CSV table of C-alpha atoms in Angstrom, one decimal:
chain,number,residue,atom,x,y,z
A,21,MET,CA,0.0,0.0,0.0
A,22,ILE,CA,1.6,3.3,-1.2
A,23,THR,CA,0.7,6.6,0.5
A,24,VAL,CA,2.3,9.9,-0.6
A,25,TYR,CA,2.6,12.7,1.9
A,26,GLN,CA,3.6,16.3,1.2
A,27,ILE,CA,5.8,17.3,4.1
A,28,HIS,CA,5.0,20.7,5.8
A,29,PRO,CA,7.0,22.2,8.7
A,30,ASP,CA,4.4,21.0,11.2
A,31,SER,CA,2.1,18.5,9.4
A,32,LEU,CA,1.7,16.0,6.6
A,33,GLU,CA,-0.7,16.2,3.7
A,34,VAL,CA,-1.8,13.2,1.7
A,35,VAL,CA,-1.4,13.8,-2.0
A,36,SER,CA,-2.3,11.7,-5.0
A,37,SER,CA,1.1,11.5,-6.7
A,38,PRO,CA,4.8,12.2,-5.9
A,39,THR,CA,5.8,15.9,-5.8
A,40,ALA,CA,9.0,17.7,-4.9
A,41,GLY,CA,9.8,17.3,-1.2
A,42,CYS,CA,7.2,14.5,-0.6
A,43,TRP,CA,7.4,11.4,1.6
A,44,ILE,CA,6.4,8.1,-0.1
A,45,ASN,CA,5.4,5.6,2.5
A,46,VAL,CA,5.0,1.9,1.5
A,47,LEU,CA,3.6,-0.4,4.1
A,48,GLU,CA,2.9,-4.1,3.6
A,49,ALA,CA,4.7,-3.7,0.3
A,50,THR,CA,3.8,-6.0,-2.5
A,51,GLN,CA,5.3,-6.7,-5.9
A,52,GLU,CA,2.7,-4.3,-7.4
A,53,ASP,CA,4.0,-1.6,-5.1
A,54,ALA,CA,7.6,-2.4,-6.1
A,55,ALA,CA,6.6,-2.1,-9.8
A,56,GLN,CA,5.0,1.3,-9.1
A,57,LEU,CA,8.2,2.6,-7.4
A,58,GLU,CA,10.3,1.4,-10.3
A,59,ALA,CA,7.9,3.2,-12.7
A,60,TRP,CA,8.5,6.4,-10.8
A,61,GLY,CA,12.2,6.0,-11.4
A,62,PHE,CA,13.6,4.4,-8.2
A,63,PRO,CA,16.3,1.7,-8.7
A,64,SER,CA,14.7,-1.7,-8.9
A,65,HIS,CA,17.5,-3.4,-7.0
A,66,TYR,CA,17.2,-1.0,-4.1
A,67,VAL,CA,13.5,-1.8,-3.8
A,68,THR,CA,14.3,-5.5,-3.9
A,69,TYR,CA,16.8,-5.0,-1.0
A,70,ALA,CA,14.1,-3.4,1.1
A,71,LEU,CA,11.7,-6.3,0.5
A,72,ASP,CA,14.2,-9.0,1.3
A,73,PRO,CA,13.5,-10.3,4.9
A,74,GLY,CA,17.1,-11.5,5.3
A,75,GLU,CA,18.7,-8.2,4.3
A,76,ARG,CA,21.3,-6.8,6.7
A,77,ALA,CA,21.6,-3.1,7.6
A,78,ARG,CA,23.6,-1.2,5.0
A,79,VAL,CA,24.1,2.2,3.3
A,80,GLU,CA,24.6,2.5,-0.5
A,81,HIS,CA,24.5,5.2,-3.0
A,82,SER,CA,23.9,4.9,-6.7
A,83,GLN,CA,22.4,7.0,-9.6
A,84,GLY,CA,21.7,9.9,-7.3
A,85,VAL,CA,19.8,7.7,-4.8
A,86,THR,CA,20.9,6.8,-1.3
A,87,LEU,CA,19.7,3.5,0.2
A,88,ILE,CA,19.6,3.0,4.0
A,89,VAL,CA,18.5,-0.4,5.2
A,90,PHE,CA,17.7,-0.3,9.0
A,91,LEU,CA,16.5,-3.3,10.9
A,92,ILE,CA,13.4,-2.5,13.0
A,93,PRO,CA,11.7,-4.5,15.8
A,94,HIS,CA,8.4,-6.1,15.0
A,95,ALA,CA,5.8,-7.5,17.4
A,96,LYS,CA,4.0,-10.4,15.9
A,97,PRO,CA,0.2,-10.2,16.2
A,98,ALA,CA,-0.2,-13.9,16.9
A,99,PRO,CA,3.2,-15.2,18.1
A,100,ILE,CA,3.7,-18.9,17.5
A,101,ASP,CA,7.4,-19.3,17.6
A,102,THR,CA,8.7,-16.0,18.8
A,103,PRO,CA,6.7,-12.9,19.9
A,104,TYR,CA,9.2,-10.5,18.5
A,105,ALA,CA,11.3,-10.4,15.4
A,106,THR,CA,13.2,-7.9,13.2
A,107,LEU,CA,12.5,-6.8,9.7
A,108,PRO,CA,14.4,-4.5,7.3
A,109,LEU,CA,13.1,-1.0,6.7
A,110,GLY,CA,14.3,0.4,3.3
A,111,ILE,CA,14.8,4.1,3.1
A,112,LEU,CA,15.4,5.7,-0.3
A,113,ILE,CA,16.7,9.3,-0.3
A,114,THR,CA,16.8,11.5,-3.4
A,115,GLU,CA,17.1,15.2,-3.9
A,116,SER,CA,13.4,15.7,-3.8
A,117,HIS,CA,11.9,12.5,-2.3
A,118,ILE,CA,12.0,10.2,0.7
A,119,VAL,CA,10.7,6.6,0.3
A,120,THR,CA,10.2,4.2,3.2
A,121,ILE,CA,9.5,0.6,2.3
A,122,CYS,CA,8.5,-2.1,4.9
A,123,ARG,CA,7.1,-5.6,4.4
A,124,THR,CA,4.7,-5.2,7.3
A,125,ARG,CA,2.5,-2.5,8.8
A,126,SER,CA,5.0,-0.7,11.0
A,127,HIS,CA,3.2,1.1,13.7
A,128,ILE,CA,6.1,3.6,14.0
A,129,LEU,CA,5.6,4.7,10.4
A,130,ARG,CA,1.8,4.6,10.9
A,131,ASP,CA,2.1,6.8,14.0
A,132,ILE,CA,4.3,9.3,12.2
A,133,ALA,CA,1.8,9.5,9.3
A,134,ALA,CA,-1.1,10.0,11.8
A,135,GLY,CA,0.8,12.8,13.5
A,136,LYS,CA,1.0,11.0,16.8
A,137,ILE,CA,4.7,11.6,17.2
A,138,PRO,CA,5.5,15.2,18.1
A,139,ASP,CA,8.2,17.2,16.3
A,140,MET,CA,8.5,14.6,13.6
A,141,PRO,CA,7.4,16.3,10.3
A,142,THR,CA,10.3,18.3,9.0
A,143,VAL,CA,11.0,19.5,5.5
A,144,ASN,CA,14.7,18.7,6.1
A,145,HIS,CA,15.0,15.2,4.7
A,146,ARG,CA,18.1,14.3,6.6
A,147,ARG,CA,16.6,15.3,10.0
A,148,PHE,CA,13.4,13.4,9.0
A,149,ILE,CA,15.4,10.2,8.5
A,150,LEU,CA,17.5,10.7,11.6
A,151,LYS,CA,14.4,11.3,13.8
A,152,LEU,CA,12.8,8.2,12.3
A,153,LEU,CA,15.9,6.1,13.1
A,154,LEU,CA,15.9,7.5,16.7
A,155,ARG,CA,12.2,6.5,17.1
A,156,ILE,CA,13.0,3.0,15.9
A,157,SER,CA,16.0,2.7,18.3
A,158,GLU,CA,13.8,3.8,21.2
A,159,GLN,CA,11.3,1.1,20.2
A,160,TYR,CA,13.9,-1.5,20.8
A,161,LEU,CA,14.2,-0.3,24.4
A,162,LYS,CA,10.4,-0.4,24.8
A,163,TYR,CA,10.2,-4.0,23.6
A,164,LEU,CA,13.1,-5.0,25.8
A,165,ARG,CA,11.2,-3.7,28.8
A,166,THR,CA,8.1,-5.6,27.7
A,167,ILE,CA,10.2,-8.8,27.4
A,168,ASP,CA,11.6,-8.3,30.9
A,169,GLU,CA,8.1,-8.0,32.3
A,170,ALA,CA,7.0,-11.1,30.5
A,171,VAL,CA,10.0,-13.0,31.8
A,172,GLU,CA,9.2,-12.0,35.4
A,173,GLN,CA,5.7,-13.3,35.1
A,174,VAL,CA,7.0,-16.6,33.8
A,175,GLU,CA,9.5,-16.7,36.6
A,176,VAL,CA,6.7,-16.6,39.2
A,177,ARG,CA,5.0,-19.5,37.6
A,178,LEU,CA,8.2,-21.5,37.3
A,179,HIS,CA,8.6,-21.7,41.1
A,180,HIS,CA,5.8,-24.2,41.3
A,181,SER,CA,5.9,-25.8,37.9
A,182,LEU,CA,6.5,-29.4,37.1
A,183,GLN,CA,6.3,-29.0,33.3
A,184,ASN,CA,8.5,-27.7,30.5
A,185,ARG,CA,5.9,-25.2,29.2
A,186,GLU,CA,7.4,-22.2,31.1
A,187,VAL,CA,11.0,-23.2,30.1
A,188,LEU,CA,9.9,-23.3,26.5
A,189,GLU,CA,8.3,-19.9,26.9
A,190,LEU,CA,11.6,-18.5,28.2
A,191,LEU,CA,13.3,-20.0,25.2
A,192,LYS,CA,11.0,-18.0,22.9
A,193,TYR,CA,12.1,-14.8,24.6
A,194,GLN,CA,15.7,-15.8,24.5
A,195,LYS,CA,15.4,-16.2,20.7
A,196,CYS,CA,13.9,-12.7,20.5
A,197,LEU,CA,16.9,-11.3,22.3
A,198,VAL,CA,19.2,-13.1,19.9
A,199,TYR,CA,17.4,-11.5,17.0
A,200,PHE,CA,17.5,-8.1,18.7
A,201,VAL,CA,21.2,-8.1,19.5
A,202,THR,CA,22.1,-9.3,16.0
A,203,ALA,CA,20.0,-6.6,14.4
A,204,LEU,CA,21.2,-3.9,16.8
A,205,ARG,CA,24.9,-4.7,16.0
A,206,SER,CA,24.2,-4.5,12.3
A,207,ASN,CA,22.4,-1.2,12.8
A,208,GLU,CA,25.3,0.1,14.8
A,209,LEU,CA,27.8,-0.7,12.0
A,210,MET,CA,25.5,0.9,9.5
A,211,LEU,CA,25.3,4.1,11.6
A,212,LYS,CA,29.0,4.3,12.0
A,213,ARG,CA,29.3,4.1,8.2
A,214,LEU,CA,26.7,6.7,7.9
A,215,GLN,CA,28.7,9.0,10.1
A,216,LYS,CA,31.6,8.8,7.7
A,217,SER,CA,29.5,9.5,4.6
A,218,ALA,CA,28.8,12.8,3.0
A,219,LEU,CA,25.1,12.6,3.7
A,220,LEU,CA,25.5,14.6,6.9
A,221,THR,CA,26.9,18.0,6.4
A,222,HIS,CA,25.5,19.9,9.4
A,223,ALA,CA,26.6,19.8,13.0
A,224,GLU,CA,22.9,19.3,14.1
A,225,ASP,CA,22.6,16.3,12.0
A,226,GLU,CA,25.8,14.8,13.5
A,227,GLU,CA,24.5,15.4,17.0
A,228,LEU,CA,21.2,13.7,16.2
A,229,LEU,CA,23.0,10.8,14.6
A,230,GLU,CA,25.1,10.5,17.8
A,231,ASP,CA,21.9,10.4,19.8
A,232,VAL,CA,20.7,7.5,17.6
A,233,LEU,CA,24.0,5.7,18.2
A,234,ILE,CA,23.7,6.2,22.0
A,235,GLU,CA,20.2,4.6,21.9
A,236,ILE,CA,21.5,1.7,19.8
A,237,ARG,CA,24.4,1.1,22.1
A,238,GLN,CA,22.2,1.2,25.2
A,239,ALA,CA,19.8,-1.2,23.6
A,240,ILE,CA,22.7,-3.6,22.7
A,241,GLU,CA,24.0,-3.4,26.3
A,242,LEU,CA,20.5,-4.1,27.8
A,243,THR,CA,19.9,-6.9,25.3
A,244,GLU,CA,23.1,-8.6,26.2
A,245,ILE,CA,22.5,-8.3,29.9
A,246,SER,CA,19.0,-9.7,29.5
A,247,GLU,CA,20.2,-12.5,27.3
A,248,ARG,CA,22.9,-13.6,29.9
A,249,ILE,CA,20.4,-13.4,32.8
A,250,LEU,CA,17.8,-15.3,30.8
A,251,GLY,CA,20.3,-18.0,29.9
A,252,GLN,CA,21.3,-18.5,33.5
A,253,MET,CA,17.7,-18.4,34.6
A,254,MET,CA,16.7,-21.1,32.2
A,255,GLY,CA,19.5,-23.4,33.6
A,256,ALA,CA,18.4,-22.6,37.2
A,257,PHE,CA,14.7,-23.2,36.6
A,258,THR,CA,15.4,-26.4,34.8
A,259,SER,CA,16.9,-27.6,38.0
A,260,ILE,CA,14.0,-26.2,40.0
A,261,ILE,CA,11.5,-28.1,37.9
A,262,SER,CA,13.5,-31.3,38.4
A,263,ASN,CA,13.7,-30.6,42.2
A,264,ASN,CA,9.9,-30.0,42.3
A,265,LEU,CA,9.4,-33.3,40.6
A,266,ASN,CA,11.7,-35.0,43.1
A,267,VAL,CA,9.7,-33.5,46.0
A,268,VAL,CA,6.4,-34.9,44.5
A,269,MET,CA,8.0,-38.3,43.9
A,270,LYS,CA,9.3,-38.4,47.5
A,271,PHE,CA,5.9,-37.6,48.9
A,272,LEU,CA,4.2,-40.3,46.8
A,273,ALA,CA,6.9,-42.8,47.8
A,274,ALA,CA,6.2,-42.0,51.5
A,275,VAL,CA,2.5,-42.3,51.1
A,276,THR,CA,3.0,-45.7,49.3
A,277,ILE,CA,5.1,-47.0,52.2
A,278,ILE,CA,2.5,-45.8,54.8
A,279,ILE,CA,-0.3,-47.5,52.9
A,280,SER,CA,1.6,-50.7,52.3
A,281,LEU,CA,2.2,-51.4,56.0
A,282,PRO,CA,-1.5,-52.0,57.0
A,283,THR,CA,-1.8,-54.0,53.8
A,284,LEU,CA,1.1,-56.2,54.9
A,285,VAL,CA,-0.3,-56.8,58.3
A,286,ALA,CA,-3.7,-57.6,56.9
A,287,SER,CA,-2.1,-60.0,54.4
A,288,PHE,CA,-0.4,-62.0,57.3
A,289,PHE,CA,-3.5,-62.3,59.3
A,290,GLY,CA,-5.5,-63.2,56.2
A,291,MET,CA,-3.5,-66.4,55.7
A,292,ASN,CA,-5.4,-69.7,55.9
A,293,VAL,CA,-3.2,-71.1,58.7
A,294,ASN,CA,-3.3,-71.1,62.5
A,295,LEU,CA,-2.3,-67.7,63.9
A,296,PRO,CA,-2.0,-66.3,67.4
A,297,ALA,CA,-5.3,-65.1,68.9
A,298,ALA,CA,-7.0,-66.2,65.7
A,299,ASN,CA,-10.1,-67.4,67.7
A,300,HIS,CA,-10.1,-64.4,70.1
A,301,PRO,CA,-13.4,-62.4,69.9
A,302,LEU,CA,-11.3,-59.1,69.6
A,303,ALA,CA,-8.8,-60.5,67.0
A,304,PHE,CA,-10.1,-58.2,64.3
A,305,TRP,CA,-9.5,-55.1,66.4
A,306,PHE,CA,-6.1,-56.4,67.4
A,307,VAL,CA,-5.1,-56.5,63.7
A,308,ILE,CA,-6.6,-53.1,63.0
A,309,GLY,CA,-4.8,-51.6,66.0
A,310,LEU,CA,-1.5,-53.2,65.0
A,311,ALA,CA,-1.9,-51.9,61.4
A,312,GLY,CA,-2.8,-48.4,62.6
A,313,THR,CA,0.0,-48.3,65.1
A,314,LEU,CA,2.6,-49.2,62.4
A,315,ALA,CA,1.1,-46.6,60.0
A,316,ILE,CA,1.1,-43.8,62.6
A,317,SER,CA,4.7,-44.7,63.6
A,318,ILE,CA,6.0,-44.5,60.1
A,319,VAL,CA,4.1,-41.2,59.6
A,320,LEU,CA,5.8,-39.8,62.7
A,321,PHE,CA,9.2,-41.1,61.5
A,322,PHE,CA,8.9,-39.5,58.1
A,323,TRP,CA,7.7,-36.3,59.7
A,324,ARG,CA,10.7,-36.0,61.9
A,325,LYS,CA,13.0,-36.7,58.9
A,326,HIS,CA,11.1,-34.1,56.9
A,327,TRP,CA,10.4,-36.7,54.3
A,328,LEU,CA,6.6,-36.0,54.3
C-alpha cells in the first residue's frame, strides 16, 4: 500500500502523486508496489533489497539515490514461535523524495503518518530520516522492557511448575533477544558508516546521529544483559523443575510405604493357617490396632525426617 505525503513544517498532507519534497510511505509492500516505485524511477535493486526479509543493515549510493536499510523490531500479532522479530526497513533518499518501504504495517511509520509523534514532520530530509531512526531505536528499548516484564511473570509460575511449558516460553524470549542483538549490532555498524558518509553536512545532523548511536548502544547493552540473565535463569529453573518433581515423587513414595504397612499386616492375618489369637473375639480389632500403630509410627518417623 503506497501513500504519498507532502511534508510541511508542522504537518503531513496526503497527495495523489509524488511531488517535490514528498514522503512516499509503502507499508505491507507487494510486488505491485515495487513495480510502481520502479515506474517512478527508483532503482529496482534498491526496492528489492528493502523487501528481502534476510537483508542486513547497510548504506549504499547509486544513480543519485541513497539507500539505507535499517532493521526494525516487529511484534507479531499472533506469536507462534517468537513474539518479537526484526525486519528490514528500506529508506530511499533522493534530492526531492523520501521513500520508506516495509514488508509489514510498521506502527512507527503509521504513528508518524497519523501525527501521533511530536516534532516529527520536517522539510529537512536528513533530519526526518534521523528522527525516524531515533524513534526506531527507542522502540527496541520499549520492547526490551516488555520482554523483561513477561519473563518476570514466567519466573513466578516456574517456582511451582512441574512441566516444561514455562521453560519453552523462556526459550522464545531468548530467541527474541538473539534476533535483537544481531539486528542492533548490524544497525550500529551501518550508523558508523553513515557518520563517515557525505550525507550529513551539518553539526545538528551529526548530533542527532550521535543520539541514535547512543540509543542503539544502550539497547545492545540491555539486550546482552537480559540474554545472559535469561540463559542463567533457564538453567536454574530447569533444576527447579527437576527438584519440584523429586519432591512430589518423594511424597508419593512415602504415602505408598505408609499404605503398604497396613496391607502387609492384613495379608499376614488373612492367611489360611493357625495364627496367634485367631479365635479371640477381639482378634479383628487387634489386627486393626497393629496396622494403625505401624502406619502412625512410620508417619511420625517420616515427619521427623522431613520426608513427608
